[in-house]
Short mmCIF file of C-alpha atoms and ligand atoms in Angstrom, two decimals:
data_model
loop_
_atom_site.label_atom_id
_atom_site.label_comp_id
_atom_site.label_asym_id
_atom_site.label_seq_id
_atom_site.Cartn_x
_atom_site.Cartn_y
_atom_site.Cartn_z
CA MET D 1 91.32 65.92 7.94
CA ASN D 2 88.35 63.88 9.06
CA SER D 3 89.01 62.70 12.60
CA SER D 4 86.29 60.05 12.57
CA THR D 5 88.49 57.58 10.70
CA ILE D 6 91.44 58.22 12.99
CA ARG D 7 92.26 56.55 16.30
CA PHE D 8 94.94 57.77 18.71
CA LYS D 9 96.84 55.75 21.29
CA PRO D 10 99.26 57.59 23.60
CA ILE D 11 102.68 55.98 24.01
CA ILE D 12 104.71 57.14 26.98
CA GLY D 13 108.15 56.24 28.28
CA LEU D 14 109.69 57.51 31.47
CA GLU D 15 113.04 58.61 32.82
CA VAL D 16 113.17 59.11 36.57
CA HIS D 17 116.06 60.60 38.54
CA ILE D 18 116.25 59.86 42.26
CA GLU D 19 118.90 61.14 44.68
CA LEU D 20 120.34 58.42 46.88
CA LYS D 21 120.53 59.24 50.58
CA THR D 22 124.13 58.23 51.13
CA LYS D 23 126.21 60.01 53.77
CA SER D 24 128.78 61.24 51.26
CA LYS D 25 128.67 62.31 47.62
CA MET D 26 129.21 60.06 44.61
CA PHE D 27 132.87 60.75 43.88
CA CYS D 28 134.25 62.59 46.93
CA GLY D 29 133.96 62.67 50.71
CA CYS D 30 131.72 65.74 50.96
CA SER D 31 128.42 65.32 52.79
CA ALA D 32 125.51 64.54 50.49
CA GLN D 33 122.96 65.89 52.99
CA TYR D 34 122.75 69.30 51.39
CA PHE D 35 119.13 70.22 52.08
CA GLY D 36 118.88 73.53 53.96
CA LYS D 37 122.67 73.95 54.24
CA PRO D 38 124.28 77.36 53.48
CA PRO D 39 125.33 77.55 49.79
CA ASN D 40 128.74 76.22 48.77
CA THR D 41 129.64 74.85 52.18
CA LEU D 42 129.67 71.15 51.16
CA VAL D 43 132.26 71.32 48.39
CA CYS D 44 135.79 70.19 47.56
CA PRO D 45 138.05 70.20 44.47
CA VAL D 46 136.38 67.01 43.16
CA CYS D 47 132.76 68.17 43.21
CA LEU D 48 133.79 71.68 42.13
CA GLY D 49 135.49 70.13 39.10
CA LEU D 50 138.85 71.76 39.78
CA PRO D 51 141.68 70.70 37.44
CA GLY D 52 143.60 67.65 38.58
CA ALA D 53 141.03 66.49 41.14
CA LEU D 54 140.35 62.76 40.96
CA PRO D 55 136.98 61.09 41.57
CA TYR D 56 136.63 57.90 43.62
CA PRO D 57 133.27 56.12 43.51
CA ASN D 58 130.97 55.65 46.49
CA GLN D 59 130.52 51.92 47.13
CA LYS D 60 127.31 52.38 49.13
CA ALA D 61 125.74 54.19 46.17
CA ILE D 62 126.73 51.40 43.80
CA GLU D 63 125.23 48.79 46.15
CA ALA D 64 122.04 50.82 46.54
CA THR D 65 121.69 50.97 42.74
CA ILE D 66 122.15 47.21 42.46
CA LYS D 67 119.52 46.74 45.18
CA LEU D 68 117.06 48.89 43.28
CA GLY D 69 117.88 47.05 40.06
CA LEU D 70 117.19 43.71 41.73
CA ALA D 71 113.94 45.03 43.20
CA LEU D 72 112.92 46.05 39.68
CA ASN D 73 113.74 42.55 38.42
CA CYS D 74 116.73 43.72 36.41
CA GLN D 75 119.86 41.79 35.68
CA PRO D 76 122.73 43.52 37.48
CA ALA D 77 125.84 43.79 35.34
CA LEU D 78 128.91 41.82 36.35
CA PHE D 79 130.95 44.31 34.33
CA SER D 80 130.01 47.97 34.24
CA LYS D 81 131.70 51.34 33.86
CA PHE D 82 131.29 55.08 34.15
CA ASP D 83 131.30 57.41 31.15
CA ARG D 84 131.56 61.12 30.61
CA LYS D 85 128.48 62.85 29.24
CA ASN D 86 129.71 66.14 27.83
CA TYR D 87 127.61 69.27 27.72
CA PHE D 88 127.96 72.85 28.74
CA TYR D 89 125.81 74.35 31.45
CA PRO D 90 126.75 76.63 34.35
CA ASP D 91 125.57 74.13 36.99
CA LEU D 92 128.02 71.53 35.67
CA PRO D 93 131.52 72.65 36.72
CA LYS D 94 133.53 69.97 34.91
CA GLY D 95 131.75 70.49 31.59
CA TYR D 96 130.67 66.86 31.75
CA GLN D 97 128.58 64.67 34.01
CA ILE D 98 129.94 61.32 35.14
CA SER D 99 127.19 58.92 34.11
CA GLN D 100 126.85 55.49 32.52
CA TYR D 101 126.32 54.98 28.83
CA ASP D 102 126.50 51.54 27.23
CA LEU D 103 127.23 49.43 30.33
CA PRO D 104 124.78 50.48 33.05
CA LEU D 105 124.69 48.73 36.44
CA ASN D 106 121.30 47.14 35.66
CA LYS D 107 119.35 46.22 32.53
CA ASN D 108 116.17 44.51 31.37
CA GLY D 109 113.82 44.57 34.32
CA GLU D 110 110.10 44.76 34.72
CA PHE D 111 107.71 46.19 37.26
CA GLU D 112 104.05 45.40 37.79
CA LEU D 113 101.39 48.07 38.23
CA LEU D 114 99.15 46.29 40.73
CA GLU D 115 96.18 48.61 40.23
CA ARG D 116 96.33 48.43 36.46
CA LYS D 117 97.45 44.81 36.42
CA LYS D 118 100.04 45.60 33.81
CA LYS D 119 103.76 45.07 33.51
CA ILE D 120 106.13 47.88 32.58
CA ARG D 121 109.50 46.92 31.14
CA ILE D 122 112.52 48.61 32.71
CA ARG D 123 115.22 49.34 30.15
CA ARG D 124 118.01 50.27 32.58
CA VAL D 125 118.88 51.56 36.04
CA HIS D 126 122.17 53.41 36.14
CA LEU D 127 124.18 55.63 38.44
CA GLU D 128 125.41 59.18 37.88
CA GLU D 129 126.00 62.44 39.74
CA ASP D 130 123.68 65.36 40.35
CA THR D 131 124.52 68.88 39.18
CA GLY D 132 124.79 72.12 41.12
CA LYS D 133 121.78 74.35 41.50
CA LEU D 134 121.15 77.69 39.83
CA ILE D 135 119.24 80.29 41.81
CA HIS D 136 117.84 83.22 39.88
CA GLN D 137 117.16 86.27 42.01
CA LYS D 138 117.38 90.04 42.21
CA ILE D 139 120.17 91.65 44.21
CA GLY D 140 119.47 95.35 44.47
CA GLN D 141 118.39 96.39 40.99
CA GLU D 142 120.23 93.61 39.24
CA SER D 143 118.86 90.25 38.16
CA CYS D 144 121.47 87.64 39.07
CA SER D 145 122.00 83.96 38.60
CA LEU D 146 123.70 82.47 41.63
CA ILE D 147 125.11 79.00 41.84
CA ASP D 148 125.19 76.58 44.77
CA PHE D 149 127.46 73.56 44.34
CA ASN D 150 126.29 71.71 47.47
CA ARG D 151 124.19 69.39 45.30
CA SER D 152 127.00 68.91 42.77
CA GLY D 153 128.12 65.27 42.86
CA VAL D 154 125.25 63.90 44.97
CA PRO D 155 124.58 60.29 43.84
CA LEU D 156 121.73 60.13 41.39
CA VAL D 157 120.13 56.95 40.15
CA GLU D 158 118.33 57.05 36.80
CA ILE D 159 115.55 54.62 35.94
CA VAL D 160 114.56 54.37 32.28
CA THR D 161 111.46 52.46 31.21
CA GLU D 162 110.39 51.21 27.82
CA PRO D 163 107.50 53.23 26.30
CA ASP D 164 104.91 50.93 27.85
CA PHE D 165 102.55 53.48 29.42
CA ASN D 166 99.34 54.52 27.69
CA ASP D 167 97.96 57.21 29.99
CA SER D 168 98.91 59.57 32.78
CA GLN D 169 97.31 57.44 35.51
CA GLU D 170 99.64 54.56 34.76
CA ILE D 171 102.54 56.98 35.03
CA GLN D 172 101.29 58.23 38.38
CA GLU D 173 100.88 54.73 39.73
CA PHE D 174 104.39 53.83 38.59
CA LEU D 175 105.94 56.91 40.17
CA LYS D 176 104.14 56.39 43.48
CA SER D 177 105.14 52.72 43.54
CA LEU D 178 108.72 53.60 42.71
CA GLN D 179 108.80 56.19 45.49
CA GLN D 180 107.39 53.61 47.89
CA LEU D 181 110.00 51.09 46.75
CA VAL D 182 113.09 53.27 47.23
CA ARG D 183 111.82 54.34 50.66
CA TRP D 184 111.14 50.70 51.51
CA LEU D 185 114.72 49.83 50.52
CA GLU D 186 115.88 52.80 52.60
CA ILE D 187 118.09 54.04 49.78
CA ALA D 188 116.30 57.36 49.12
CA ASP D 189 113.63 59.68 50.48
CA ALA D 190 112.44 60.60 46.98
CA ASP D 191 110.54 63.66 48.10
CA MET D 192 109.42 65.34 44.88
CA GLU D 193 108.90 68.71 46.54
CA LYS D 194 112.52 68.75 47.64
CA GLY D 195 113.70 67.81 44.15
CA GLN D 196 114.93 64.42 45.35
CA MET D 197 112.86 62.74 42.64
CA ARG D 198 112.34 64.27 39.18
CA CYS D 199 110.82 62.74 36.12
CA GLU D 200 110.85 63.19 32.38
CA PRO D 201 108.12 61.46 30.39
CA THR D 202 108.51 61.14 26.64
CA VAL D 203 105.14 61.29 24.93
CA ASN D 204 103.88 60.64 21.46
CA LEU D 205 100.82 59.11 19.81
CA GLU D 206 100.25 56.06 17.70
CA VAL D 207 97.82 57.14 15.03
CA ILE D 208 95.73 54.57 13.22
CA LYS D 209 94.47 56.15 10.07
CA ASN D 210 92.69 54.10 7.41
CA GLY D 211 94.27 50.95 8.85
CA LYS D 212 97.77 52.47 8.68
CA LYS D 213 99.96 53.08 11.75
CA LEU D 214 101.67 56.46 12.04
CA TYR D 215 103.50 58.11 14.94
CA THR D 216 103.50 61.75 16.02
CA PRO D 217 106.89 63.40 16.83
CA LEU D 218 108.40 62.56 20.23
CA VAL D 219 108.14 65.18 22.96
CA GLU D 220 110.19 64.94 26.13
CA LEU D 221 108.62 66.72 29.09
CA LYS D 222 111.48 68.07 31.17
CA ASN D 223 112.13 68.04 34.90
CA ILE D 224 108.67 67.60 36.31
CA ASN D 225 108.71 67.64 40.07
CA SER D 226 105.20 66.90 41.32
CA PHE D 227 102.76 64.03 40.91
CA SER D 228 99.98 66.37 39.87
CA PHE D 229 102.10 68.26 37.31
CA VAL D 230 103.07 64.97 35.67
CA LYS D 231 99.45 64.10 35.12
CA LYS D 232 98.49 67.56 33.91
CA ALA D 233 101.47 67.86 31.58
CA ILE D 234 100.90 64.45 29.97
CA ASP D 235 97.13 64.95 29.59
CA TYR D 236 97.73 68.34 28.01
CA GLU D 237 100.44 66.99 25.73
CA ILE D 238 98.24 64.15 24.46
CA GLU D 239 95.51 66.59 23.43
CA ARG D 240 98.01 69.03 21.95
CA GLN D 241 99.57 66.33 19.79
CA LYS D 242 96.16 65.16 18.55
CA LYS D 243 95.27 68.66 17.42
CA GLU D 244 98.71 69.20 15.95
CA PHE D 245 98.50 65.98 13.97
CA LEU D 246 95.05 66.80 12.62
CA LYS D 247 96.36 70.19 11.57
CA THR D 248 99.76 69.30 10.09
CA GLY D 249 99.88 65.51 9.74
CA GLU D 250 103.53 65.65 10.85
CA THR D 251 105.00 62.31 11.90
CA LYS D 252 108.04 61.22 13.92
CA LYS D 253 111.35 61.19 12.13
CA PRO D 254 115.00 61.40 13.15
CA GLY D 255 115.72 64.91 14.38
CA ASN D 256 112.23 66.15 15.14
CA LYS D 257 112.11 65.21 18.79
CA THR D 258 111.55 68.30 20.96
CA THR D 259 111.68 69.21 24.60
CA ARG D 260 108.84 70.93 26.41
CA GLY D 261 108.30 72.12 29.97
CA TRP D 262 105.15 72.40 32.07
CA ASP D 263 103.97 75.95 32.75
CA GLU D 264 101.77 75.64 35.83
CA LYS D 265 100.54 79.23 35.61
CA ARG D 266 99.22 78.90 32.08
CA LYS D 267 98.48 75.15 32.36
CA ILE D 268 100.23 74.38 29.10
CA THR D 269 103.41 72.72 27.90
CA VAL D 270 105.93 75.12 26.40
CA LEU D 271 108.55 74.41 23.74
CA GLN D 272 112.05 74.56 25.24
CA ARG D 273 114.47 73.26 22.65
CA GLU D 274 115.21 70.80 19.92
CA LYS D 275 116.56 67.69 21.63
CA GLU D 276 120.20 66.67 21.46
CA GLU D 277 120.90 63.20 20.15
CA ALA D 278 123.11 60.92 22.23
CA SER D 279 125.96 61.63 19.83
CA ASP D 280 125.82 65.32 20.77
CA TYR D 281 126.97 64.35 24.25
CA ARG D 282 130.20 62.80 22.93
CA TYR D 283 130.08 60.01 25.50
CA PHE D 284 133.38 58.30 26.24
CA PRO D 285 134.63 56.10 29.12
CA GLU D 286 135.62 57.97 32.27
CA PRO D 287 139.39 57.47 32.28
CA ASP D 288 139.85 58.22 36.00
CA ILE D 289 137.62 55.41 37.29
CA PRO D 290 138.31 51.73 36.60
CA PRO D 291 135.39 49.51 35.52
CA ILE D 292 133.14 48.02 38.19
CA ARG D 293 133.22 44.25 38.50
CA PHE D 294 130.93 41.98 40.49
CA ASN D 295 130.88 38.21 40.64
CA LYS D 296 127.67 36.22 40.99
CA GLU D 297 128.28 35.51 44.68
CA GLU D 298 128.55 39.22 45.43
CA ILE D 299 125.26 39.89 43.63
CA GLU D 300 123.65 37.01 45.56
CA LYS D 301 124.89 38.57 48.79
CA ILE D 302 123.22 41.89 47.94
CA LYS D 303 120.06 40.03 46.95
CA LYS D 304 119.92 38.44 50.38
CA LEU D 305 119.97 41.89 51.96
CA LEU D 306 116.70 42.83 50.25
CA PRO D 307 113.66 42.88 52.52
CA GLU D 308 110.38 41.35 51.40
CA LEU D 309 109.22 43.93 48.86
CA PRO D 310 106.01 45.97 49.14
CA GLN D 311 104.24 44.22 46.28
CA GLU D 312 105.05 40.75 47.63
CA LYS D 313 103.89 41.87 51.07
CA ARG D 314 100.66 43.23 49.69
CA LYS D 315 99.87 39.99 47.88
CA LYS D 316 100.77 38.00 50.98
CA PHE D 317 98.49 40.11 53.18
CA VAL D 318 95.57 39.20 50.93
CA GLU D 319 96.44 35.58 50.21
CA VAL D 320 97.89 34.44 53.52
CA TYR D 321 96.26 36.76 56.06
CA HIS D 322 92.99 37.07 54.12
CA LEU D 323 92.85 40.83 54.53
CA SER D 324 90.76 42.94 52.18
CA ASP D 325 92.59 44.35 49.19
CA TYR D 326 92.08 47.82 50.63
CA ALA D 327 93.57 46.90 54.01
CA ALA D 328 96.53 45.20 52.36
CA ARG D 329 97.24 48.27 50.27
CA ILE D 330 97.09 50.71 53.19
CA LEU D 331 99.13 48.50 55.51
CA THR D 332 101.92 48.06 52.97
CA ALA D 333 102.15 51.73 52.03
CA GLU D 334 105.10 52.03 54.42
CA LYS D 335 107.50 49.37 55.59
CA PHE D 336 107.19 50.34 59.24
CA THR D 337 103.42 49.82 59.20
CA ALA D 338 103.66 46.53 57.33
CA ASP D 339 106.31 45.20 59.72
CA TYR D 340 104.27 46.39 62.69
CA PHE D 341 101.19 44.58 61.46
CA GLU D 342 103.07 41.34 60.91
CA GLU D 343 104.77 41.58 64.29
CA THR D 344 101.37 42.03 65.94
CA THR D 345 99.77 39.12 64.10
CA LYS D 346 102.55 36.85 65.34
CA LEU D 347 101.63 37.68 68.94
CA ALA D 348 97.87 37.45 68.44
CA LYS D 349 95.99 34.48 69.89
CA LYS D 350 93.05 32.90 68.14
CA GLU D 351 90.33 35.12 69.55
CA ILE D 352 91.72 38.21 67.81
CA LYS D 353 91.01 38.32 64.11
CA LEU D 354 93.75 39.66 61.86
CA GLN D 355 91.33 42.01 60.12
CA GLU D 356 90.60 43.49 63.58
CA ILE D 357 94.27 44.28 64.08
CA ALA D 358 94.37 45.70 60.57
CA ASN D 359 91.37 47.95 61.27
CA VAL D 360 92.84 49.33 64.48
CA ILE D 361 96.04 50.28 62.63
CA ILE D 362 94.29 51.63 59.54
CA ASN D 363 91.81 53.74 61.50
CA LYS D 364 94.69 55.07 63.58
CA LYS D 365 93.02 53.91 66.81
CA VAL D 366 96.53 53.43 68.09
CA ASP D 367 99.78 55.34 67.64
CA ILE D 368 102.01 52.58 66.28
CA LYS D 369 105.11 54.68 66.88
CA LYS D 370 104.35 54.62 70.62
CA VAL D 371 102.40 51.43 71.33
CA SER D 372 104.40 48.24 70.82
CA PRO D 373 102.80 45.23 69.08
CA GLY D 374 102.70 43.43 72.45
CA GLN D 375 100.91 46.35 74.11
CA LEU D 376 98.42 46.52 71.26
CA ILE D 377 97.57 42.83 71.67
CA LYS D 378 97.00 43.36 75.41
CA GLN D 379 94.71 46.30 74.67
CA LEU D 380 92.68 44.24 72.22
CA GLN D 381 92.44 41.35 74.65
CA ARG D 382 91.24 43.62 77.43
CA GLN D 383 88.51 45.02 75.19
CA LYS D 384 87.54 41.47 74.23
CA SER D 385 87.22 40.27 77.82
CA LYS D 386 85.17 43.33 78.73
CA LYS D 387 82.77 42.64 75.93
CA LYS D 388 82.53 38.92 76.67
CA ILE D 389 81.99 38.77 80.43
CA THR D 390 79.73 41.67 81.14
CA ILE D 391 77.68 41.00 84.17
CA LYS D 392 73.97 40.34 83.92
CA LYS D 393 71.70 43.25 84.79
CA GLU D 394 69.82 41.52 87.62
CA GLU D 395 73.04 40.36 89.17
CA LEU D 396 74.51 43.86 89.11
CA GLU D 397 71.32 45.22 90.66
CA LYS D 398 71.65 42.72 93.49
CA ILE D 399 75.26 43.67 94.16
CA ILE D 400 74.46 47.39 94.15
CA ASN D 401 71.64 46.90 96.65
CA GLN D 402 73.88 44.81 98.85
CA VAL D 403 76.70 47.37 98.84
CA LEU D 404 74.35 50.26 99.60
CA GLU D 405 72.88 48.20 102.45
CA GLU D 406 76.31 47.46 103.91
CA ASN D 407 77.60 51.01 103.62
CA GLN D 408 74.96 53.17 105.21
CA LYS D 409 77.49 55.80 106.27
CA ALA D 410 78.74 56.41 102.76
CA VAL D 411 75.18 56.58 101.54
CA ALA D 412 74.36 59.17 104.16
CA ASP D 413 77.49 61.15 103.31
CA PHE D 414 76.53 61.17 99.66
CA LYS D 415 73.04 62.36 100.47
CA LYS D 416 74.60 65.18 102.48
CA GLY D 417 76.47 66.23 99.37
CA LYS D 418 79.85 64.55 99.83
CA ILE D 419 80.54 63.71 96.25
CA ASN D 420 83.60 61.57 97.04
CA ALA D 421 81.40 59.10 98.84
CA ILE D 422 80.05 57.81 95.58
CA GLN D 423 83.56 56.87 94.38
CA PHE D 424 83.92 54.69 97.45
CA LEU D 425 80.63 52.94 96.67
CA ILE D 426 81.57 52.40 93.03
CA GLY D 427 84.87 50.91 94.15
CA GLN D 428 83.10 48.46 96.43
CA ILE D 429 80.74 47.41 93.66
CA MET D 430 83.50 47.05 91.08
CA ALA D 431 85.39 44.79 93.49
CA LYS D 432 82.36 42.58 94.00
CA THR D 433 81.74 42.28 90.24
CA LYS D 434 85.48 41.52 89.72
CA GLY D 435 85.73 44.41 87.32
CA GLN D 436 83.09 43.08 84.98
CA ALA D 437 80.78 46.07 85.27
CA ASN D 438 81.04 49.50 83.75
CA PRO D 439 81.79 52.16 86.44
CA LYS D 440 79.81 54.82 84.55
CA GLN D 441 76.77 52.58 84.52
CA ILE D 442 77.17 51.83 88.23
CA GLU D 443 77.38 55.53 89.03
CA GLU D 444 74.13 56.20 87.20
CA GLU D 445 72.41 53.30 88.94
CA ILE D 446 73.48 54.51 92.40
CA LYS D 447 72.35 58.06 91.71
CA LYS D 448 68.99 56.79 90.50
CA LYS D 449 68.52 54.70 93.59
CA LEU D 450 69.61 57.32 96.10
CA LYS D 451 67.40 60.00 94.59
CA ASN D 452 64.30 58.16 95.74
ZN1 ZN I 501 133.28 67.19 47.20
MN1 MN I 502 120.43 61.39 33.76
#
């Protein structure tokens, strides 16, 4: 095939799973803080899926999911329910995952990529439970698969976007912004290295060939757990699909979606399996949990709990405080820093420019975890006054001469080698200048004079 008449446009959608940092698990009272805990110590009949055990939903997790939905401009559902997603895998003790199918907690949102200046539609934000964890290792001569159920039943929020991304950079920006957002809302830590945030991009290409639009088969990239792997896997997959299309001309049709994983050693994506369709999961309503109902007032109440969001803050820092775009971005990377900056600006008098405060924080001239906004303002004011009322050179000279004249004994002591004597002289001079001179400079002046 002649590639010169063909144009490719990548189309990428995203599913992101984020563990909520609630105290307890999604459907039982076990601790959800499983990181670093000995295996199978945070378990009970519910999260082990023992027969007859009954789940009861975690209200805090539901509220956190609504909060995230609102922050992503979704419409929270007034009526929602849990469903069973059936599949067999050793890390899933019940043989099904409690998830949400047709009535998720949030639908139809959108999120702006500020760098790209582009809006991404959010299809849904729903709540489910995490699975246990398989650990493959050798014990003696034998290769074993061990299972730790501490993670089983940890609340997991799933964010699904529409296929609105066109390259891996947009995906990276979205993921970083999403991570920032859930941390800002204090509902998750979303540390990718710890597996608290995992993502699955679905990639294919729009092919324009002789004015006709075709689509390459969908590929879902599974369980990617680092920002750099996401980029590498997507970039690789885009090129692979181009080559594949030029070779085979195969297009997307029902049933030819596949799943691939990222192999970091070989730097390629690897075919894992043919993808199940939703019908393979035999979804049905979870009979042990009644539907979740909210009224509008309750949703309004949750909305009021939301802090000013990072994107709003960033825009405000530019438009209201007239900071540079760069400064606004850095200062709103974390909520603590943004709040600290605003707190400080409230205390600042006219002579201190807001960009000055911003610079001090950005350049880490001050440890904002230790120095309070009030203390920082005092520091800045002190520096200001030092700069403003420095004493004139001739005047300082006069004072130094006067002090040396009046303190002959100290001068003699210094000449004899008593180093402390000079401190006394500096003190006298500083007092006479009312602290407007620089002690280092005074010391040099005295030494120069007494040498002769
Ligand atoms: Zn449990
Ligand atoms: Mn899921």
